[in-house]
Amino acid sequence: MSVDVKKLKVNELKEELQRRGLDTKGLKADLVERLKAALEAEAQADAPGQGEQEDEYCEDTRDNEDVEDLTAHCSFIVLEVKVEVKMEDDPQVAGDGQQDVQETEHQQEQDGAAQAEQVKVEADKGGNYGRKRPHEENRSYGYYEHREEKRSRTPQPPAEDEEENIDDTLVTIDTYNCDLHFKVSRDRYSGYPLTIEGFAYLWAGARASHGVTQGRVCYEMKINEEIPVKHLPSSEPDPHVVRIGWSLNHCSTQLGEEAFSFGYGGTGKKSSDCKFADFGEKFGENDVIGCYIDFDSGDEVEMGYSKNGVSLGVAFRTTKEALAGQGYTYIHDLEMEDKIRGTKGPATKSECEILMMVGLPACGKTTWAIKHAETNPEKKYNILGTNAIMDKMKVMGLRRQKNYAGRWDLLIQQATQCLNRLIEIAARKRRNYILDQTNVYGSARRRKMRPFEGFQRKAIVICPTDEDLKERTLKQTNEQGKDVPDHAVLEMKANFTLPEACDFLEGVTYIELQREEAEALLKQYNEEARVTIKDTTRAATTRVTTATTVNTQDTARATARHLPLRRRTTTTSNSHSNSHSSRSNSHSKHRATTSNISR
């Protein structure tokens, strides 16, 4: 037995037990003993020729079930190989290991996969028991981000992820050059994506540590398993898809969805620059896909594929008619001088940088973040924002809004939960980040920056003129719909404070209006928003009081016409009480029914 069970985390222990159909409850010591006994029993039951194979499998899966087995997986400066995975996990397994996913609603929700099947509703803050709360299906990510902003709990800085020391001359999966939600095994030759709740909708991509610029080179990938998923709706198209191919070092992990990015997917489609076309055959569980690149065919480069040893031909080319498929060298067999090392990550946390965007909705934060990342490719910024999450939910290169048949507000809420989880993961990885959220509350800024202690933490404030903000808001609304409700924007304006250099911020940079001008505009926003909120609250209170008085009087008059005088007061009181109770129960029933609507 090659696995050191004691070194496994609780989540990993539960996943191994779940895979074997064993009980996953109990303390870590109980889980360790249970898994040890199971592994020993398996070792005794196996034939002598199978023992070595079982040990190798356990070594590969001790980080979790593997989706891919990469014989080689390269990334390089001129062209690089990348595999992108969209696989689904068992929600029961994933739910046990994700207790720390943050809630975005006021009510306490059920944990695990139940969140993916129930519609969460906002808890009442006032006493408007007689008014049903309509379900707003058009809520966008800005609404849930606003709710999350007002949380006040500040987490402790997490421990940094430990990584095995790997020979840098080997071609392996690059833990620095992959998505945060792509989990790489300890031997660096296999990996799998997070799939709990909303993560099941996301693509997860990874590159290898090295690439090539010459010769005829190939690698192979095996899909070990397509794990069943129950928490996705049956209408979800192609829940298990893997893309494999090549791209430039500066390209994103969305394989085949931008220029100089070439992918072949399990649906039998090839794609580059978001242009999809039929190619080859469909592939899936247990299939081995070969990926070939030929620099020696002339001035152009050709890329081809094979399935289970049978050539599928050339997928991407310019002048050559066919690819012979002979004379290729596996990338791990190349001499070191024939391989090019991909971008290396920072050696220490102090070299890492996190830029926290600060600004009202639609002020231009995302635009600035994308442009800054593009103009600084050597830093390989990971943008942490709901916009970035939604970009990874694309179907055939199209944003999911265009073809999503389910509850849109529920999907947005799940995307927000995914973002919260990614921020937690990010704080444990040595990378460069841009936190693309509003961050207008001082308490929220402190809470979000605390886990990144040791990083270079900076704030980027975008405060355009009032005219520019209105123009950008109108443009965004016309293009994408209403992002944040008016009342939420008012709350932000009323509480917006400018960041200052402090114990959790080394510096503050103003992109448009500078500090003095921004302070004057914010003072105006604060005052106007507070007056508007106060007037709105007073008007709402008056309407509720008037309606209650009228209802009470109408009930009293109706009772008086049919009952003796001596019973008027008592009956009126009971009738009003029953009427109030009926409205309250109707509201509660509406909430209870709504909260159990399936997607």
Coordinates of C-alpha atoms in Angstrom, one line a residue:
M1 CA 0.0 0.0 0.0
S2 CA 1.8 3.1 -1.3
V3 CA -0.6 5.7 0.1
D4 CA 0.2 7.3 3.5
V5 CA -3.4 7.5 4.7
K6 CA -2.5 9.7 7.7
K7 CA -1.3 12.5 5.4
L8 CA -4.6 12.7 3.6
K9 CA -7.0 15.5 4.4
V10 CA -10.5 14.9 5.7
N11 CA -12.0 15.7 2.4
E12 CA -9.7 13.2 0.6
L13 CA -10.4 10.5 3.2
K14 CA -14.2 10.9 2.7
E15 CA -13.8 10.8 -1.1
E16 CA -11.8 7.6 -1.0
L17 CA -14.4 6.0 1.4
Q18 CA -17.3 7.3 -0.7
R19 CA -15.7 5.8 -3.8
R20 CA -15.6 2.4 -2.0
G21 CA -19.2 2.7 -0.8
L22 CA -18.1 3.0 2.9
D23 CA -19.4 5.2 5.7
T24 CA -17.9 8.8 5.6
K25 CA -19.0 9.9 9.0
G26 CA -16.8 10.3 12.1
L27 CA -13.6 12.0 13.2
K28 CA -10.4 11.9 11.1
A29 CA -9.0 9.1 13.2
D30 CA -12.0 7.0 12.4
L31 CA -11.8 7.7 8.7
V32 CA -8.1 6.8 8.7
E33 CA -8.7 3.5 10.3
R34 CA -11.6 2.7 8.0
L35 CA -9.7 3.5 4.9
K36 CA -6.6 1.6 6.1
A37 CA -8.8 -1.5 6.6
A38 CA -10.3 -1.1 3.2
L39 CA -7.0 -0.8 1.4
E40 CA -5.5 -3.7 3.2
A41 CA -8.5 -5.9 2.3
E42 CA -8.2 -4.8 -1.4
A43 CA -4.5 -5.6 -1.4
Q44 CA -5.1 -9.1 0.0
A45 CA -7.9 -9.7 -2.5
D46 CA -5.9 -8.6 -5.6
A47 CA -3.9 -11.0 -7.7
P48 CA -0.1 -10.7 -7.4
G49 CA 0.1 -9.1 -10.9
Q50 CA -2.4 -6.4 -9.9
G51 CA -0.8 -5.1 -6.7
E52 CA 1.6 -2.7 -8.4
Q53 CA -1.2 -1.4 -10.6
E54 CA -3.4 -0.7 -7.5
D55 CA -0.6 1.1 -5.7
E56 CA -0.1 3.3 -8.7
Y57 CA -3.8 4.1 -8.9
C58 CA -4.0 5.0 -5.2
E59 CA -1.0 7.3 -5.6
D60 CA -2.8 9.1 -8.5
T61 CA -6.1 9.3 -6.7
R62 CA -5.1 10.3 -3.2
D63 CA -5.8 14.0 -4.1
N64 CA -9.3 13.0 -5.5
E65 CA -10.7 11.0 -8.3
D66 CA -8.7 11.7 -11.5
V67 CA -10.4 12.8 -14.7
E68 CA -7.3 12.7 -16.9
D69 CA -4.1 10.7 -17.2
L70 CA -1.6 12.8 -19.2
T71 CA 1.3 11.0 -20.7
A72 CA 2.6 14.4 -21.5
H73 CA 1.0 17.8 -21.2
C74 CA 3.1 20.7 -22.5
S75 CA 3.0 24.4 -22.7
F76 CA 5.3 26.6 -24.7
I77 CA 6.0 30.0 -25.9
V78 CA 5.3 29.7 -29.6
L79 CA 2.6 27.1 -29.3
E80 CA 1.5 25.3 -26.2
V81 CA -0.6 22.3 -25.3
K82 CA -3.5 22.7 -23.0
V83 CA -6.2 20.5 -21.8
E84 CA -9.5 21.8 -20.7
V85 CA -11.9 19.8 -18.6
K86 CA -15.6 20.1 -17.9
M87 CA -16.5 17.1 -15.7
E88 CA -19.1 16.5 -13.1
D89 CA -18.6 15.1 -9.6
D90 CA -20.9 13.3 -7.2
P91 CA -22.7 16.1 -5.3
Q92 CA -22.8 14.0 -2.1
V93 CA -19.1 13.6 -2.1
A94 CA -18.4 17.2 -2.9
G95 CA -20.9 18.4 -0.3
D96 CA -19.0 16.8 2.5
G97 CA -15.9 18.5 1.6
Q98 CA -17.2 22.0 1.1
Q99 CA -18.6 23.1 4.4
D100 CA -16.9 26.4 4.2
V101 CA -18.7 27.6 1.1
Q102 CA -20.1 31.0 2.2
E103 CA -23.8 31.7 2.1
T104 CA -25.1 34.8 0.3
E105 CA -28.6 34.8 1.8
H106 CA -29.7 35.8 5.3
Q107 CA -31.5 32.5 6.1
Q108 CA -29.4 29.5 7.1
E109 CA -29.4 27.1 4.1
Q110 CA -28.9 23.4 3.9
D111 CA -25.4 22.4 3.1
G112 CA -24.0 20.3 0.2
A113 CA -25.8 19.6 -3.0
A114 CA -29.2 20.6 -1.6
Q115 CA -28.3 24.2 -2.3
A116 CA -28.2 23.4 -6.0
E117 CA -31.8 22.2 -6.0
Q118 CA -33.5 24.7 -3.8
V119 CA -34.3 28.4 -4.5
K120 CA -33.1 30.6 -1.7
V121 CA -35.2 33.5 -0.6
E122 CA -34.4 36.6 1.2
A123 CA -35.4 36.7 4.9
D124 CA -37.7 39.5 6.0
K125 CA -36.2 42.4 7.9
G126 CA -39.3 44.3 8.7
G127 CA -42.9 43.6 9.7
N128 CA -44.7 43.7 6.3
Y129 CA -46.3 40.4 6.9
G130 CA -49.3 41.1 4.7
R131 CA -47.2 41.5 1.5
K132 CA -46.0 38.6 -0.5
R133 CA -42.4 38.8 -1.7
P134 CA -42.3 38.2 -5.4
H135 CA -39.5 36.0 -6.8
E136 CA -37.2 38.2 -8.9
E137 CA -35.8 35.9 -11.6
N138 CA -33.9 38.7 -13.2
R139 CA -31.5 39.3 -10.3
S140 CA -28.0 39.5 -11.6
Y141 CA -24.6 38.9 -10.0
G142 CA -24.3 42.5 -8.8
Y143 CA -27.3 41.9 -6.5
Y144 CA -25.7 38.9 -4.7
E145 CA -22.3 40.6 -4.7
H146 CA -23.9 43.6 -2.9
R147 CA -25.4 41.3 -0.3
E148 CA -22.0 39.6 0.2
E149 CA -20.3 43.0 0.6
K150 CA -22.2 43.7 3.8
R151 CA -20.8 40.7 5.6
S152 CA -18.6 41.7 8.5
R153 CA -16.8 38.6 9.6
T154 CA -13.1 38.8 8.9
P155 CA -11.4 35.4 8.3
Q156 CA -8.0 34.4 9.5
P157 CA -5.2 34.1 6.9
P158 CA -5.1 30.5 5.5
A159 CA -2.1 28.3 5.5
E160 CA -0.3 28.2 2.1
D161 CA -0.8 25.1 0.0
E162 CA 2.1 22.7 0.3
E163 CA 3.5 21.5 -3.0
E164 CA 5.7 18.5 -3.7
N165 CA 9.2 19.2 -5.0
I166 CA 9.2 18.1 -8.7
D167 CA 12.2 17.9 -11.0
D168 CA 11.9 21.0 -13.1
T169 CA 13.2 19.2 -16.2
L170 CA 10.2 16.9 -16.2
V171 CA 7.1 17.7 -18.3
T172 CA 4.2 17.8 -15.9
I173 CA 1.0 19.8 -15.3
D174 CA 1.9 23.3 -14.2
T175 CA 0.2 24.1 -10.9
Y176 CA 0.9 27.8 -11.6
N177 CA -0.5 27.8 -15.2
C178 CA -4.0 26.3 -14.5
D179 CA -7.4 27.4 -13.2
L180 CA -7.8 27.8 -9.5
H181 CA -10.6 25.2 -9.6
F182 CA -8.5 22.6 -11.4
K183 CA -7.0 20.3 -8.8
V184 CA -3.6 18.7 -9.8
S185 CA -2.6 15.4 -8.3
R186 CA 0.6 15.2 -6.3
D187 CA 2.6 13.5 -9.1
R188 CA 1.5 16.3 -11.5
Y189 CA 0.4 13.9 -14.2
S190 CA -3.4 14.0 -13.7
G191 CA -6.0 16.3 -12.5
Y192 CA -9.7 17.0 -12.1
P193 CA -12.0 20.1 -11.8
L194 CA -14.0 21.1 -8.8
T195 CA -17.7 20.3 -9.4
I196 CA -19.6 21.0 -6.3
E197 CA -22.7 23.1 -6.9
G198 CA -22.2 25.8 -9.5
F199 CA -18.6 24.7 -10.3
A200 CA -20.2 21.9 -12.4
Y201 CA -21.1 24.6 -15.0
L202 CA -17.5 25.9 -15.3
W203 CA -14.7 24.9 -17.7
A204 CA -11.4 24.2 -16.0
G205 CA -8.2 24.4 -17.9
A206 CA -4.6 23.4 -17.3
R207 CA -1.3 23.6 -19.1
A208 CA 2.0 21.7 -18.9
S209 CA 5.3 23.0 -17.6
H210 CA 7.1 22.8 -20.9
G211 CA 6.5 23.3 -24.6
V212 CA 8.2 23.1 -27.9
T213 CA 9.0 25.3 -30.9
Q214 CA 10.5 22.8 -33.3
G215 CA 10.4 19.2 -34.5
R216 CA 7.5 16.8 -34.6
V217 CA 6.1 16.3 -31.1
C218 CA 3.2 14.5 -29.5
Y219 CA 1.6 13.6 -26.2
E220 CA -1.4 11.5 -25.2
M221 CA -4.2 11.9 -22.7
K222 CA -6.5 9.3 -21.2
I223 CA -9.9 10.0 -19.7
N224 CA -10.0 7.7 -16.7
E225 CA -13.6 8.3 -15.6
E226 CA -16.7 10.3 -16.2
I227 CA -18.2 10.7 -12.8
P228 CA -22.0 10.7 -12.6
V229 CA -23.6 14.0 -11.5
K230 CA -27.1 14.4 -10.0
H231 CA -27.3 18.0 -9.1
L232 CA -27.3 19.4 -12.7
P233 CA -30.6 19.7 -14.5
S234 CA -31.3 17.0 -17.2
S235 CA -31.4 19.8 -19.8
E236 CA -27.7 20.6 -19.4
P237 CA -26.1 19.8 -22.7
D238 CA -23.0 17.5 -22.7
P239 CA -22.2 17.5 -19.0
H240 CA -18.9 15.6 -19.6
V241 CA -16.6 17.2 -22.1
V242 CA -12.8 17.4 -22.4
R243 CA -10.9 19.6 -24.8
I244 CA -7.3 18.9 -25.7
G245 CA -4.9 20.9 -27.8
W246 CA -2.3 23.7 -28.1
S247 CA -2.2 27.5 -27.5
L248 CA 0.2 30.3 -27.0
N249 CA 1.6 30.9 -23.6
H250 CA -0.3 34.2 -23.1
C251 CA -3.7 32.7 -24.0
S252 CA -6.4 32.1 -21.4
T253 CA -7.4 28.6 -20.2
Q254 CA -10.5 28.7 -22.4
L255 CA -9.1 26.4 -25.0
G256 CA -10.2 27.0 -28.6
E257 CA -12.1 30.2 -27.7
E258 CA -9.6 32.8 -28.8
A259 CA -6.9 33.4 -31.5
F260 CA -3.9 31.1 -31.4
S261 CA -5.8 28.6 -29.2
F262 CA -6.6 25.3 -30.8
G263 CA -8.7 22.6 -29.2
Y264 CA -10.5 19.3 -30.0
G265 CA -13.5 18.4 -27.8
G266 CA -15.3 15.2 -26.8
T267 CA -18.4 16.2 -28.8
G268 CA -16.5 15.8 -32.0
K269 CA -15.8 19.5 -32.6
K270 CA -12.6 21.4 -33.2
S271 CA -12.4 25.0 -32.4
S272 CA -10.1 28.1 -32.6
D273 CA -11.0 31.7 -32.0
C274 CA -14.5 30.6 -30.9
K275 CA -15.2 29.1 -34.3
F276 CA -16.4 25.5 -34.0
A277 CA -16.5 22.8 -36.7
D278 CA -17.1 19.1 -36.9
F279 CA -13.9 17.0 -36.6
G280 CA -13.0 13.4 -35.9
E281 CA -15.2 11.4 -33.6
K282 CA -16.7 11.9 -30.2
F283 CA -14.7 10.6 -27.3
G284 CA -15.1 10.0 -23.6
E285 CA -14.4 7.7 -20.7
N286 CA -11.4 5.3 -21.2
D287 CA -10.5 6.8 -24.5
V288 CA -6.8 7.8 -25.2
I289 CA -6.4 10.9 -27.4
G290 CA -3.1 11.7 -29.1
C291 CA -2.2 15.3 -29.9
Y292 CA 0.5 16.0 -32.5
I293 CA 2.2 19.1 -33.7
D294 CA 4.5 19.4 -36.7
F295 CA 7.0 22.2 -37.2
D296 CA 8.9 20.5 -40.0
S297 CA 6.2 20.5 -42.7
G298 CA 7.3 23.8 -44.1
D299 CA 6.6 27.4 -43.2
E300 CA 3.3 26.5 -41.5
V301 CA 2.6 24.4 -38.4
E302 CA 0.1 21.5 -38.5
M303 CA -1.8 20.0 -35.6
G304 CA -3.5 16.6 -35.7
Y305 CA -5.1 14.1 -33.4
S306 CA -5.6 10.4 -32.9
K307 CA -8.1 8.3 -30.9
N308 CA -7.1 5.1 -29.4
G309 CA -4.1 4.8 -31.8
V310 CA -6.1 5.5 -34.9
S311 CA -5.2 8.8 -36.7
L312 CA -8.0 11.3 -37.1
G313 CA -6.0 13.5 -39.5
V314 CA -5.0 17.1 -39.3
A315 CA -7.3 19.4 -37.4
F316 CA -5.5 22.7 -38.0
R317 CA -3.3 23.5 -40.9
T318 CA -2.7 26.1 -43.7
T319 CA -1.0 24.4 -46.7
K320 CA -0.3 20.7 -46.0
E321 CA -3.0 18.2 -47.2
A322 CA -2.4 15.5 -44.6
L323 CA -0.3 14.6 -41.6
A324 CA 1.6 11.4 -41.9
G325 CA 1.6 10.5 -38.3
Q326 CA 5.1 9.1 -38.3
G327 CA 8.4 10.2 -36.8
Y328 CA 6.9 12.0 -33.8
T329 CA 8.7 12.2 -30.4
Y330 CA 6.9 12.1 -27.1
I331 CA 7.5 15.4 -25.4
H332 CA 8.9 13.9 -22.3
D333 CA 11.6 12.2 -24.4
L334 CA 12.9 15.4 -25.8
E335 CA 16.3 16.8 -24.7
M336 CA 16.1 19.8 -22.4
E337 CA 17.4 22.2 -25.1
D338 CA 14.5 21.2 -27.3
K339 CA 11.9 22.1 -24.6
I340 CA 10.9 25.6 -23.5
R341 CA 9.9 26.2 -19.9
G342 CA 6.6 27.9 -19.4
T343 CA 6.1 30.9 -17.2
K344 CA 7.2 30.2 -13.6
G345 CA 5.2 31.5 -10.7
P346 CA 6.4 33.7 -7.9
A347 CA 8.8 32.0 -5.5
T348 CA 7.4 33.6 -2.3
K349 CA 4.2 35.3 -1.2
S350 CA 6.0 38.6 -1.0
E351 CA 6.4 38.5 -4.8
C352 CA 2.7 38.0 -5.3
E353 CA 0.3 40.9 -5.9
I354 CA -3.4 41.4 -5.4
L355 CA -5.1 44.4 -6.8
M356 CA -8.5 45.1 -5.3
M357 CA -10.9 47.1 -7.5
V358 CA -13.0 49.7 -5.7
G359 CA -15.9 51.4 -7.4
L360 CA -19.7 51.6 -8.0
P361 CA -21.4 49.2 -10.4
A362 CA -20.7 49.9 -14.1
C363 CA -17.9 52.4 -13.3
G364 CA -15.4 50.5 -15.4
K365 CA -13.7 48.1 -13.0
T366 CA -13.9 45.0 -15.2
T367 CA -12.8 46.9 -18.3
W368 CA -9.7 48.2 -16.5
A369 CA -8.9 44.8 -15.0
I370 CA -9.0 43.0 -18.4
K371 CA -6.9 45.7 -20.0
H372 CA -4.3 45.7 -17.2
A373 CA -4.0 41.9 -17.4
E374 CA -3.5 42.0 -21.1
T375 CA -0.8 44.7 -20.9
N376 CA 1.1 42.8 -18.2
P377 CA 1.1 39.2 -19.6
E378 CA 4.2 38.2 -17.6
K379 CA 2.3 38.5 -14.4
K380 CA -0.5 36.1 -15.5
Y381 CA -3.2 37.9 -13.4
N382 CA -6.1 35.7 -12.3
I383 CA -9.2 37.9 -12.4
L384 CA -11.5 37.0 -9.5
G385 CA -15.0 38.3 -10.3
T386 CA -18.4 37.0 -11.3
N387 CA -17.9 38.2 -14.8
A388 CA -14.9 35.9 -15.1
I389 CA -16.9 33.0 -13.6
M390 CA -19.7 33.5 -16.2
D391 CA -17.1 33.5 -19.0
K392 CA -16.1 30.0 -17.9
M393 CA -19.7 28.8 -18.2
K394 CA -19.9 29.3 -21.9
V395 CA -21.5 26.7 -24.2
M396 CA -19.9 26.3 -27.6
G397 CA -18.2 29.6 -27.0
L398 CA -21.5 31.5 -26.3
R399 CA -22.4 33.1 -23.0
R400 CA -24.9 31.0 -21.1
Q401 CA -27.5 33.7 -21.0
K402 CA -28.3 33.1 -24.7
N403 CA -29.3 29.5 -24.3
Y404 CA -30.0 28.9 -20.6
A405 CA -33.5 27.5 -19.9
G406 CA -33.3 27.3 -16.1
R407 CA -33.6 29.8 -13.3
W408 CA -31.1 32.5 -14.1
D409 CA -31.1 34.1 -10.7
L410 CA -30.3 30.7 -9.2
L411 CA -27.3 30.2 -11.5
I412 CA -26.1 33.7 -10.7
Q413 CA -26.3 32.9 -7.0
Q414 CA -24.3 29.7 -7.6
A415 CA -21.7 31.7 -9.5
T416 CA -21.3 34.1 -6.5
Q417 CA -20.7 31.1 -4.3
C418 CA -18.1 29.7 -6.7
L419 CA -16.4 33.1 -6.5
N420 CA -16.3 33.0 -2.7
R421 CA -14.7 29.6 -2.9
L422 CA -12.2 30.6 -5.5
I423 CA -11.1 33.6 -3.3
E424 CA -10.5 31.2 -0.5
I425 CA -8.4 28.9 -2.8
A426 CA -6.5 31.9 -4.2
A427 CA -5.2 33.0 -0.8
R428 CA -3.4 29.7 -0.5
K429 CA -1.7 29.9 -4.0
R430 CA 1.3 32.0 -5.0
R431 CA -0.1 33.9 -7.9
N432 CA -1.1 37.5 -9.0
Y433 CA -4.8 38.4 -8.7
I434 CA -7.2 41.2 -9.5
L435 CA -10.3 41.2 -7.3
D436 CA -13.0 42.5 -9.6
Q437 CA -15.8 43.5 -7.2
T438 CA -17.3 46.8 -5.9
N439 CA -15.6 46.7 -2.5
V440 CA -17.1 50.0 -1.4
Y441 CA -17.6 49.0 2.2
G442 CA -14.5 49.5 4.4
S443 CA -15.3 46.4 6.5
A444 CA -15.6 44.3 3.3
R445 CA -12.2 45.5 2.1
R446 CA -10.5 44.5 5.4
R447 CA -12.3 41.1 5.4
K448 CA -11.3 40.3 1.8
M449 CA -7.7 41.4 2.1
R450 CA -7.0 39.6 5.4
P451 CA -6.5 36.2 3.9
F452 CA -3.9 37.6 1.5
E453 CA -1.5 38.6 4.3
G454 CA 2.0 38.5 2.9
F455 CA 1.0 39.6 -0.6
Q456 CA 1.5 43.0 -2.1
R457 CA -2.0 44.3 -1.5
K458 CA -3.1 47.4 -3.4
A459 CA -6.4 49.2 -4.1
I460 CA -7.4 50.5 -7.5
V461 CA -10.1 53.1 -7.2
I462 CA -12.2 54.0 -10.3
C463 CA -14.4 57.0 -9.6
P464 CA -15.6 58.6 -12.9
T465 CA -17.6 61.8 -13.0
D466 CA -21.3 61.6 -12.3
E467 CA -22.1 62.1 -15.9
D468 CA -19.8 59.4 -17.1
L469 CA -21.1 57.0 -14.5
K470 CA -24.7 57.5 -15.6
E471 CA -23.7 57.0 -19.3
R472 CA -21.8 53.8 -18.5
T473 CA -24.7 52.5 -16.4
L474 CA -27.2 53.1 -19.2
K475 CA -24.9 51.4 -21.7
Q476 CA -24.4 48.4 -19.5
T477 CA -28.2 48.1 -18.8
N478 CA -28.9 48.2 -22.6
E479 CA -26.3 45.6 -23.3
Q480 CA -26.6 43.2 -20.3
G481 CA -29.8 44.2 -18.5
K482 CA -30.2 45.5 -15.0
D483 CA -27.2 44.3 -13.0
V484 CA -27.8 45.8 -9.5
P485 CA -31.2 47.0 -8.2
D486 CA -31.6 50.7 -7.5
H487 CA -32.0 50.2 -3.8
A488 CA -28.7 48.3 -3.7
V489 CA -26.9 51.1 -5.6
L490 CA -28.3 53.6 -3.1
E491 CA -27.0 51.7 -0.2
M492 CA -23.6 51.5 -1.8
K493 CA -23.6 55.3 -2.5
A494 CA -24.7 56.0 1.1
N495 CA -21.9 53.9 2.6
F496 CA -19.1 54.3 0.0
T497 CA -15.8 55.2 1.6
L498 CA -12.4 55.7 -0.1
P499 CA -9.6 53.3 0.9
E500 CA -6.4 54.5 2.5
A501 CA -3.0 52.9 2.9
C502 CA -3.1 50.9 6.2
D503 CA -2.1 47.6 7.7
F504 CA -3.9 45.6 5.0
L505 CA -3.3 47.9 2.0
E506 CA 0.2 49.0 0.9
G507 CA -1.0 51.5 -1.6
V508 CA -4.0 53.2 -3.3
T509 CA -4.1 54.2 -6.9
Y510 CA -6.8 56.5 -8.5
I511 CA -7.5 55.8 -12.2
E512 CA -9.9 58.6 -13.1
L513 CA -10.9 61.3 -10.6
Q514 CA -8.1 61.8 -8.1
R515 CA -8.6 61.6 -4.4
E516 CA -9.7 65.2 -3.7
E517 CA -12.2 65.2 -6.6
A518 CA -13.4 61.7 -5.7
E519 CA -14.0 62.7 -2.0
A520 CA -16.1 65.7 -3.1
L521 CA -18.2 63.5 -5.4
L522 CA -18.6 60.8 -2.7
K523 CA -19.7 63.3 -0.1
Q524 CA -22.5 64.3 -2.5
Y525 CA -23.4 60.7 -3.2
N526 CA -23.5 59.9 0.6
E527 CA -25.8 62.8 1.4
E528 CA -28.2 62.3 -1.6
A529 CA -28.5 58.5 -1.1
R530 CA -29.1 58.8 2.7
V531 CA -31.9 61.4 2.1
T532 CA -33.5 59.2 -0.6
I533 CA -33.3 56.1 1.5
K534 CA -34.9 58.0 4.5
D535 CA -37.7 59.4 2.4
T536 CA -38.4 56.0 0.8
T537 CA -38.5 54.3 4.1
R538 CA -40.9 56.9 5.6
A539 CA -43.2 56.7 2.6
A540 CA -43.3 52.9 2.8
T541 CA -44.1 53.0 6.5
T542 CA -46.9 55.4 5.9
R543 CA -48.5 53.3 3.2
V544 CA -48.4 50.2 5.4
T545 CA -49.9 52.0 8.4
T546 CA -52.7 53.4 6.3
A547 CA -53.6 50.1 4.7
T548 CA -53.7 48.4 8.1
T549 CA -56.1 51.1 9.6
V550 CA -58.4 50.9 6.6
N551 CA -58.6 47.1 6.8
T552 CA -59.4 47.2 10.5
Q553 CA -62.2 49.7 10.1
D554 CA -63.7 47.8 7.2
T555 CA -63.7 44.6 9.2
A556 CA -65.3 46.4 12.2
R557 CA -68.1 47.8 10.0
A558 CA -68.7 44.5 8.3
T559 CA -69.0 42.7 11.7
A560 CA -71.3 45.4 13.2
R561 CA -73.9 44.9 10.5
H562 CA -74.4 41.2 11.3
L563 CA -73.7 40.8 15.0
P564 CA -75.3 42.1 18.3
L565 CA -73.8 45.3 19.7
R566 CA -72.4 43.6 22.8
R567 CA -70.1 41.4 20.6
R568 CA -68.8 44.0 18.2
T569 CA -65.6 44.8 20.0
T570 CA -64.6 41.2 20.6
T571 CA -65.5 40.1 17.1
T572 CA -63.8 43.0 15.5
S573 CA -60.6 42.2 17.4
N574 CA -60.7 38.5 16.5
S575 CA -61.6 39.2 12.9
H576 CA -58.6 41.6 12.6
S577 CA -56.4 39.1 14.3
N578 CA -57.5 36.3 11.9
S579 CA -57.1 38.5 8.9
H580 CA -53.6 39.4 10.0
S581 CA -52.8 35.7 10.6
S582 CA -54.1 34.7 7.2
R583 CA -51.9 37.2 5.4
S584 CA -48.9 36.1 7.5
N585 CA -49.5 32.4 6.8
S586 CA -50.0 33.1 3.1
H587 CA -46.7 34.9 3.1
S588 CA -45.0 32.1 4.9
K589 CA -46.6 29.5 2.7
H590 CA -45.4 31.4 -0.4
R591 CA -41.9 31.5 1.0
A592 CA -41.9 27.8 1.9
T593 CA -43.3 26.8 -1.5
T594 CA -40.8 29.0 -3.4
S595 CA -37.8 27.8 -1.4
N596 CA -38.5 24.2 -2.6
I597 CA -39.0 25.0 -6.3
S598 CA -36.6 22.8 -8.3
R599 CA -34.5 24.3 -11.0

